[in-house]
């Protein structure tokens, strides 16, 4: 199935050369391929990235990703001010861990239930 994943991601990069390929895409496409055939997975992936505006996550500028990382920090400052202050005090920028969460749509997180 690795070859199929490669083909789906290659097809997307040909479909949207200005976006191309970004490492987090493989996680999202692989999860889709676990639940549908390759053509439907490609269509679903294209819809998620293009129609829902996530192409700005994967574009070389990563403008959408950076915007949402900043928004995450603002929400954390508001909702979890003690944690936000603690991270700041230790020079931990949330972009370090939030980036992978957002790029993979949380599919890269370890399984938390048994």
Short mmCIF file of N, CA, C and O in Angstrom, two decimals:
data_model
loop_
_atom_site.label_atom_id
_atom_site.label_comp_id
_atom_site.label_asym_id
_atom_site.label_seq_id
_atom_site.Cartn_x
_atom_site.Cartn_y
_atom_site.Cartn_z
N UNK A 1 0.81 -1.21 0.00
CA UNK A 1 0.00 0.00 0.00
C UNK A 1 0.85 1.27 0.00
O UNK A 1 0.33 2.34 -0.23
N UNK A 2 2.15 1.14 0.27
CA UNK A 2 3.00 2.32 0.22
C UNK A 2 3.01 2.94 -1.18
O UNK A 2 3.03 4.16 -1.32
N UNK A 3 2.99 2.05 -2.18
CA UNK A 3 2.98 2.55 -3.55
C UNK A 3 1.70 3.33 -3.84
O UNK A 3 1.72 4.35 -4.52
N UNK A 4 0.59 2.86 -3.31
CA UNK A 4 -0.69 3.55 -3.49
C UNK A 4 -0.66 4.92 -2.81
O UNK A 4 -1.16 5.91 -3.37
N UNK A 5 -0.10 4.97 -1.62
CA UNK A 5 0.02 6.24 -0.91
C UNK A 5 0.89 7.20 -1.72
O UNK A 5 0.54 8.37 -1.89
N UNK A 6 2.00 6.69 -2.23
CA UNK A 6 2.87 7.52 -3.07
C UNK A 6 2.10 8.06 -4.26
O UNK A 6 2.21 9.24 -4.60
N UNK A 7 1.30 7.21 -4.91
CA UNK A 7 0.55 7.64 -6.10
C UNK A 7 -0.49 8.72 -5.75
O UNK A 7 -0.65 9.68 -6.49
N UNK A 8 -1.18 8.55 -4.63
CA UNK A 8 -2.18 9.56 -4.23
C UNK A 8 -1.49 10.89 -3.96
O UNK A 8 -1.95 11.95 -4.42
N UNK A 9 -0.38 10.86 -3.24
CA UNK A 9 0.32 12.10 -2.93
C UNK A 9 0.97 12.72 -4.16
O UNK A 9 0.98 13.94 -4.33
N UNK A 10 1.48 11.88 -5.04
CA UNK A 10 2.06 12.37 -6.30
C UNK A 10 0.96 13.01 -7.15
O UNK A 10 1.17 14.09 -7.74
N UNK A 11 -0.20 12.37 -7.21
CA UNK A 11 -1.32 12.92 -7.99
C UNK A 11 -1.71 14.29 -7.44
O UNK A 11 -1.98 15.22 -8.22
N UNK A 12 -1.72 14.44 -6.13
CA UNK A 12 -2.06 15.74 -5.56
C UNK A 12 -1.00 16.78 -5.91
O UNK A 12 -1.32 17.91 -6.26
N UNK A 13 0.25 16.42 -5.84
CA UNK A 13 1.32 17.39 -6.14
C UNK A 13 1.31 17.79 -7.61
O UNK A 13 1.67 18.92 -7.94
N UNK A 14 0.85 16.91 -8.48
CA UNK A 14 0.69 17.26 -9.89
C UNK A 14 -0.54 18.14 -10.07
O UNK A 14 -0.53 19.12 -10.82
N UNK A 15 -1.60 17.81 -9.34
CA UNK A 15 -2.84 18.59 -9.38
C UNK A 15 -2.62 20.02 -8.90
O UNK A 15 -3.19 20.96 -9.44
N UNK A 16 -1.83 20.19 -7.86
CA UNK A 16 -1.56 21.52 -7.28
C UNK A 16 -0.05 21.74 -7.14
O UNK A 16 0.49 21.71 -6.03
N UNK A 17 0.65 21.96 -8.25
CA UNK A 17 2.11 22.10 -8.18
C UNK A 17 2.57 23.28 -7.32
O UNK A 17 3.66 23.25 -6.76
N UNK A 18 1.73 24.30 -7.19
CA UNK A 18 2.13 25.45 -6.36
C UNK A 18 2.13 25.08 -4.87
O UNK A 18 2.77 25.76 -4.06
N UNK A 19 1.41 24.02 -4.52
CA UNK A 19 1.42 23.53 -3.14
C UNK A 19 2.46 22.43 -3.03
O UNK A 19 3.26 22.41 -2.11
N UNK A 20 2.44 21.50 -3.97
CA UNK A 20 3.42 20.41 -3.98
C UNK A 20 3.14 19.38 -2.91
O UNK A 20 1.99 19.03 -2.64
N UNK A 21 4.19 18.92 -2.27
CA UNK A 21 4.10 17.90 -1.23
C UNK A 21 4.71 18.43 0.05
O UNK A 21 5.74 19.10 0.04
N UNK A 22 4.09 18.09 1.16
CA UNK A 22 4.61 18.43 2.49
C UNK A 22 4.48 17.16 3.34
O UNK A 22 3.50 16.41 3.20
N UNK A 23 5.45 16.92 4.19
CA UNK A 23 5.52 15.67 4.92
C UNK A 23 4.24 15.31 5.68
O UNK A 23 3.85 14.16 5.71
N UNK A 24 3.56 16.25 6.27
CA UNK A 24 2.35 15.95 7.03
C UNK A 24 1.22 15.38 6.20
O UNK A 24 0.31 14.73 6.72
N UNK A 25 1.27 15.61 4.89
CA UNK A 25 0.21 15.12 4.01
C UNK A 25 0.07 13.61 4.05
O UNK A 25 -1.04 13.08 3.93
N UNK A 26 1.17 12.91 4.20
CA UNK A 26 1.11 11.45 4.15
C UNK A 26 0.27 10.87 5.28
O UNK A 26 -0.41 9.87 5.09
N UNK A 27 0.30 11.49 6.44
CA UNK A 27 -0.51 11.00 7.56
C UNK A 27 -2.00 11.10 7.23
O UNK A 27 -2.77 10.17 7.46
N UNK A 28 -2.38 12.24 6.70
CA UNK A 28 -3.80 12.48 6.38
C UNK A 28 -4.25 11.55 5.28
O UNK A 28 -5.29 10.88 5.39
N UNK A 29 -3.48 11.46 4.21
CA UNK A 29 -3.84 10.59 3.09
C UNK A 29 -3.89 9.13 3.52
O UNK A 29 -4.79 8.38 3.11
N UNK A 30 -2.95 8.71 4.35
CA UNK A 30 -2.93 7.31 4.79
C UNK A 30 -4.19 6.96 5.59
O UNK A 30 -4.76 5.88 5.41
N UNK A 31 -4.63 7.86 6.46
CA UNK A 31 -5.85 7.59 7.23
C UNK A 31 -7.05 7.50 6.29
O UNK A 31 -7.89 6.61 6.44
N UNK A 32 -7.12 8.38 5.32
CA UNK A 32 -8.22 8.30 4.36
C UNK A 32 -8.19 6.98 3.60
O UNK A 32 -9.23 6.34 3.39
N UNK A 33 -6.99 6.55 3.22
CA UNK A 33 -6.85 5.30 2.46
C UNK A 33 -7.19 4.06 3.29
O UNK A 33 -7.49 3.01 2.74
N UNK A 34 -7.16 4.20 4.60
CA UNK A 34 -7.56 3.09 5.46
C UNK A 34 -9.07 2.87 5.41
O UNK A 34 -9.56 1.80 5.79
N UNK A 35 -9.81 3.88 4.95
CA UNK A 35 -11.26 3.82 5.01
C UNK A 35 -11.95 3.89 3.65
O UNK A 35 -13.18 3.81 3.59
N UNK A 36 -11.17 4.05 2.58
CA UNK A 36 -11.77 4.14 1.25
C UNK A 36 -10.75 3.74 0.20
O UNK A 36 -9.56 3.63 0.51
N UNK A 37 -11.21 3.52 -1.01
CA UNK A 37 -10.28 3.17 -2.07
C UNK A 37 -9.44 4.39 -2.46
O UNK A 37 -9.71 5.52 -2.04
N UNK A 38 -8.42 4.15 -3.26
CA UNK A 38 -7.44 5.19 -3.58
C UNK A 38 -8.06 6.40 -4.27
O UNK A 38 -7.71 7.54 -3.95
N UNK A 39 -8.96 6.16 -5.21
CA UNK A 39 -9.57 7.28 -5.93
C UNK A 39 -10.41 8.15 -4.99
O UNK A 39 -10.37 9.38 -5.06
N UNK A 40 -11.19 7.51 -4.14
CA UNK A 40 -11.99 8.27 -3.18
C UNK A 40 -11.11 8.98 -2.16
O UNK A 40 -11.41 10.09 -1.74
N UNK A 41 -10.01 8.33 -1.76
CA UNK A 41 -9.08 8.96 -0.83
C UNK A 41 -8.45 10.20 -1.46
O UNK A 41 -8.32 11.23 -0.80
N UNK A 42 -8.09 10.11 -2.73
CA UNK A 42 -7.55 11.28 -3.43
C UNK A 42 -8.58 12.39 -3.48
O UNK A 42 -8.27 13.55 -3.18
N UNK A 43 -9.82 12.05 -3.83
CA UNK A 43 -10.88 13.06 -3.91
C UNK A 43 -11.13 13.69 -2.54
O UNK A 43 -11.29 14.91 -2.43
N UNK A 44 -11.16 12.87 -1.51
CA UNK A 44 -11.38 13.39 -0.15
C UNK A 44 -10.22 14.27 0.29
O UNK A 44 -10.42 15.35 0.86
N UNK A 45 -9.00 13.82 0.00
CA UNK A 45 -7.82 14.60 0.37
C UNK A 45 -7.83 15.94 -0.36
O UNK A 45 -7.58 16.99 0.24
N UNK A 46 -8.12 15.89 -1.65
CA UNK A 46 -8.18 17.13 -2.45
C UNK A 46 -9.24 18.07 -1.88
O UNK A 46 -9.02 19.27 -1.77
N UNK A 47 -10.40 17.54 -1.52
CA UNK A 47 -11.47 18.36 -0.95
C UNK A 47 -11.03 18.99 0.38
O UNK A 47 -11.24 20.17 0.61
N UNK A 48 -10.42 18.19 1.25
CA UNK A 48 -9.96 18.71 2.54
C UNK A 48 -8.95 19.83 2.34
O UNK A 48 -9.07 20.90 2.94
N UNK A 49 -7.97 19.58 1.51
CA UNK A 49 -6.89 20.56 1.36
C UNK A 49 -7.33 21.77 0.55
O UNK A 49 -7.10 22.91 0.95
N UNK A 50 -7.98 21.54 -0.57
CA UNK A 50 -8.34 22.65 -1.46
C UNK A 50 -9.61 23.38 -1.03
O UNK A 50 -9.60 24.58 -0.83
N UNK A 51 -10.69 22.64 -0.88
CA UNK A 51 -11.98 23.28 -0.61
C UNK A 51 -12.08 23.83 0.81
O UNK A 51 -12.81 24.79 1.05
N UNK A 52 -11.36 23.25 1.74
CA UNK A 52 -11.44 23.70 3.12
C UNK A 52 -10.32 24.67 3.49
O UNK A 52 -10.20 25.09 4.64
N UNK A 53 -9.49 25.00 2.51
CA UNK A 53 -8.47 26.03 2.72
C UNK A 53 -7.19 25.58 3.39
O UNK A 53 -6.38 26.42 3.78
N UNK A 54 -6.98 24.30 3.51
CA UNK A 54 -5.76 23.83 4.15
C UNK A 54 -4.56 23.85 3.22
O UNK A 54 -3.45 23.53 3.64
N UNK A 55 -4.77 24.24 1.97
CA UNK A 55 -3.62 24.36 1.06
C UNK A 55 -2.63 25.40 1.60
O UNK A 55 -1.44 25.31 1.35
N UNK A 56 -3.11 26.36 2.38
CA UNK A 56 -2.21 27.34 2.99
C UNK A 56 -1.37 26.72 4.12
O UNK A 56 -0.40 27.31 4.56
N UNK A 57 -1.77 25.56 4.61
CA UNK A 57 -0.95 24.84 5.58
C UNK A 57 0.26 24.23 4.88
O UNK A 57 1.35 24.21 5.42
N UNK A 58 0.01 23.68 3.69
CA UNK A 58 1.02 22.88 3.01
C UNK A 58 1.82 23.65 1.96
O UNK A 58 2.81 23.15 1.46
N UNK A 59 1.41 24.85 1.62
CA UNK A 59 2.15 25.66 0.65
C UNK A 59 3.52 26.01 1.22
O UNK A 59 3.70 26.03 2.44
N UNK A 60 4.48 26.31 0.36
CA UNK A 60 5.83 26.63 0.86
C UNK A 60 5.86 27.73 1.92
O UNK A 60 6.67 27.67 2.86
N UNK A 61 4.99 28.71 1.85
CA UNK A 61 4.98 29.78 2.85
C UNK A 61 4.38 29.32 4.18
O UNK A 61 4.64 29.93 5.22
N UNK A 62 3.56 28.29 4.14
CA UNK A 62 2.85 27.77 5.32
C UNK A 62 2.08 28.88 6.04
O UNK A 62 1.91 28.85 7.26
N UNK A 63 1.59 29.83 5.28
CA UNK A 63 0.90 30.99 5.83
C UNK A 63 -0.28 30.60 6.73
O UNK A 63 -0.43 31.13 7.83
N UNK A 64 -1.09 29.68 6.29
CA UNK A 64 -2.25 29.25 7.08
C UNK A 64 -1.84 28.56 8.37
O UNK A 64 -2.44 28.77 9.42
N UNK A 65 -0.82 27.72 8.28
CA UNK A 65 -0.32 27.02 9.45
C UNK A 65 0.21 28.01 10.48
O UNK A 65 -0.12 27.93 11.67
N UNK A 66 1.01 28.96 10.03
CA UNK A 66 1.58 29.94 10.95
C UNK A 66 0.49 30.80 11.59
O UNK A 66 0.56 31.11 12.79
N UNK A 67 -0.53 31.13 10.80
CA UNK A 67 -1.66 31.91 11.34
C UNK A 67 -2.36 31.12 12.44
O UNK A 67 -2.67 31.66 13.52
N UNK A 68 -2.61 29.84 12.20
CA UNK A 68 -3.32 29.03 13.18
C UNK A 68 -2.46 28.70 14.40
O UNK A 68 -2.98 28.55 15.51
N UNK A 69 -1.15 28.61 14.22
CA UNK A 69 -0.26 28.44 15.37
C UNK A 69 -0.33 29.68 16.27
O UNK A 69 -0.35 29.56 17.50
N UNK A 70 -0.36 30.84 15.66
CA UNK A 70 -0.49 32.08 16.42
C UNK A 70 -1.84 32.13 17.15
O UNK A 70 -1.92 32.52 18.31
N UNK A 71 -2.88 31.69 16.46
CA UNK A 71 -4.21 31.65 17.08
C UNK A 71 -4.22 30.67 18.25
O UNK A 71 -4.79 30.97 19.32
N UNK A 72 -3.58 29.53 18.09
CA UNK A 72 -3.48 28.56 19.18
C UNK A 72 -2.84 29.20 20.41
O UNK A 72 -3.31 29.02 21.53
N UNK A 73 -1.76 29.95 20.18
CA UNK A 73 -1.07 30.60 21.30
C UNK A 73 -2.00 31.60 21.99
O UNK A 73 -2.03 31.68 23.22
N UNK A 74 -2.77 32.34 21.22
CA UNK A 74 -3.70 33.31 21.81
C UNK A 74 -4.78 32.62 22.63
O UNK A 74 -5.15 33.09 23.71
N UNK A 75 -5.29 31.51 22.12
CA UNK A 75 -6.31 30.75 22.86
C UNK A 75 -5.70 30.20 24.15
O UNK A 75 -6.31 30.24 25.22
N UNK A 76 -4.46 29.69 24.04
CA UNK A 76 -3.80 29.17 25.23
C UNK A 76 -3.58 30.28 26.26
O UNK A 76 -3.80 30.08 27.46
N UNK A 77 -3.16 31.45 25.80
CA UNK A 77 -2.97 32.59 26.71
C UNK A 77 -4.27 32.92 27.44
O UNK A 77 -4.25 33.24 28.63
N UNK A 78 -5.38 32.83 26.74
CA UNK A 78 -6.68 33.18 27.31
C UNK A 78 -7.24 32.07 28.20
O UNK A 78 -7.71 32.32 29.31
N UNK A 79 -7.20 30.82 27.68
CA UNK A 79 -7.85 29.70 28.39
C UNK A 79 -6.95 29.02 29.42
O UNK A 79 -7.45 28.45 30.39
N UNK A 80 -5.63 29.02 29.17
CA UNK A 80 -4.70 28.34 30.06
C UNK A 80 -3.52 29.26 30.37
O UNK A 80 -2.36 28.97 30.04
N UNK A 81 -3.81 30.39 31.01
CA UNK A 81 -2.75 31.39 31.21
C UNK A 81 -1.57 30.90 32.06
O UNK A 81 -0.43 31.30 31.82
N UNK A 82 -1.82 30.03 33.02
CA UNK A 82 -0.74 29.53 33.87
C UNK A 82 0.21 28.66 33.04
O UNK A 82 1.44 28.80 33.11
N UNK A 83 -0.36 27.77 32.25
CA UNK A 83 0.46 26.92 31.38
C UNK A 83 1.20 27.76 30.34
O UNK A 83 2.39 27.56 30.10
N UNK A 84 0.52 28.71 29.74
CA UNK A 84 1.15 29.58 28.74
C UNK A 84 2.32 30.33 29.35
O UNK A 84 3.40 30.42 28.74
N UNK A 85 2.15 30.85 30.55
CA UNK A 85 3.23 31.58 31.23
C UNK A 85 4.39 30.65 31.56
O UNK A 85 5.56 31.03 31.42
N UNK A 86 4.08 29.44 31.98
CA UNK A 86 5.12 28.46 32.30
C UNK A 86 5.95 28.15 31.05
O UNK A 86 7.19 28.13 31.12
N UNK A 87 5.29 27.90 29.95
CA UNK A 87 6.01 27.60 28.70
C UNK A 87 6.86 28.79 28.28
O UNK A 87 8.02 28.62 27.86
N UNK A 88 6.31 29.97 28.38
CA UNK A 88 7.06 31.19 28.02
C UNK A 88 8.30 31.36 28.90
O UNK A 88 9.38 31.69 28.42
N UNK A 89 8.12 31.12 30.18
CA UNK A 89 9.23 31.25 31.14
C UNK A 89 10.38 30.31 30.78
O UNK A 89 11.54 30.62 31.02
N UNK A 90 10.05 29.17 30.19
CA UNK A 90 11.07 28.19 29.81
C UNK A 90 11.41 28.26 28.32
O UNK A 90 12.02 27.33 27.78
N UNK A 91 11.00 29.35 27.69
CA UNK A 91 11.29 29.59 26.26
C UNK A 91 10.81 28.45 25.35
O UNK A 91 11.50 28.07 24.41
N UNK A 92 9.63 27.92 25.65
CA UNK A 92 9.02 26.89 24.82
C UNK A 92 7.96 27.55 23.96
O UNK A 92 6.95 28.04 24.47
N UNK A 93 8.21 27.59 22.68
CA UNK A 93 7.24 28.14 21.73
C UNK A 93 6.29 27.03 21.32
O UNK A 93 6.72 25.95 20.90
N UNK A 94 4.99 27.27 21.42
CA UNK A 94 4.01 26.23 21.11
C UNK A 94 4.10 25.76 19.66
O UNK A 94 3.69 24.64 19.36
N UNK A 95 4.64 26.57 18.79
CA UNK A 95 4.77 26.18 17.38
C UNK A 95 5.59 24.89 17.25
O UNK A 95 5.40 24.12 16.31
N UNK A 96 6.46 24.62 18.22
CA UNK A 96 7.30 23.43 18.19
C UNK A 96 6.46 22.15 18.16
O UNK A 96 6.76 21.21 17.44
N UNK A 97 5.39 22.10 18.94
CA UNK A 97 4.58 20.89 18.96
C UNK A 97 3.28 21.03 18.19
O UNK A 97 2.76 20.06 17.66
N UNK A 98 2.74 22.22 18.10
CA UNK A 98 1.47 22.42 17.41
C UNK A 98 1.60 22.18 15.90
O UNK A 98 0.67 21.69 15.27
N UNK A 99 2.74 22.51 15.33
CA UNK A 99 2.94 22.35 13.89
C UNK A 99 2.64 20.93 13.45
O UNK A 99 1.87 20.72 12.51
N UNK A 100 3.21 19.95 14.11
CA UNK A 100 2.96 18.56 13.69
C UNK A 100 1.51 18.16 13.93
O UNK A 100 0.94 17.40 13.14
N UNK A 101 0.90 18.65 15.00
CA UNK A 101 -0.51 18.34 15.24
C UNK A 101 -1.36 18.82 14.08
O UNK A 101 -2.21 18.10 13.57
N UNK A 102 -1.14 20.07 13.69
CA UNK A 102 -1.96 20.67 12.65
C UNK A 102 -1.67 20.08 11.28
O UNK A 102 -2.60 19.82 10.50
N UNK A 103 -0.39 19.89 10.93
CA UNK A 103 -0.06 19.36 9.61
C UNK A 103 -0.60 17.96 9.39
O UNK A 103 -0.93 17.58 8.27
N UNK A 104 -0.67 17.18 10.45
CA UNK A 104 -1.15 15.80 10.32
C UNK A 104 -2.61 15.65 10.73
O UNK A 104 -3.13 14.54 10.76
N UNK A 105 -3.27 16.77 11.06
CA UNK A 105 -4.66 16.75 11.55
C UNK A 105 -4.79 15.81 12.74
O UNK A 105 -5.72 15.04 12.85
N UNK A 106 -3.80 15.82 13.59
CA UNK A 106 -3.75 15.04 14.83
C UNK A 106 -3.63 13.54 14.61
O UNK A 106 -3.70 12.77 15.56
N UNK A 107 -3.40 13.10 13.39
CA UNK A 107 -3.29 11.66 13.13
C UNK A 107 -1.95 11.10 13.59
O UNK A 107 -1.81 9.88 13.71
N UNK A 108 -0.97 11.94 13.86
CA UNK A 108 0.34 11.47 14.29
C UNK A 108 0.48 11.30 15.79
O UNK A 108 1.51 10.86 16.28
N UNK A 109 -0.58 11.65 16.54
CA UNK A 109 -0.52 11.49 17.98
C UNK A 109 -0.55 10.02 18.36
O UNK A 109 -1.19 9.21 17.68
N UNK A 110 0.11 9.66 19.45
CA UNK A 110 0.04 8.26 19.88
C UNK A 110 -1.38 7.90 20.30
O UNK A 110 -2.17 8.76 20.68
N UNK A 111 -1.65 6.65 20.22
CA UNK A 111 -2.97 6.17 20.63
C UNK A 111 -3.06 6.24 22.15
O UNK A 111 -2.23 5.68 22.86
N UNK A 112 -4.08 6.92 22.65
CA UNK A 112 -4.18 7.14 24.09
C UNK A 112 -5.02 6.09 24.80
O UNK A 112 -4.88 5.90 25.99
N UNK A 113 -5.90 5.41 24.10
CA UNK A 113 -6.72 4.39 24.75
C UNK A 113 -6.12 3.01 24.49
O UNK A 113 -5.44 2.80 23.50
N UNK A 114 -6.38 2.06 25.39
CA UNK A 114 -5.80 0.70 25.23
C UNK A 114 -6.34 -0.03 24.03
O UNK A 114 -7.33 0.22 23.49
#
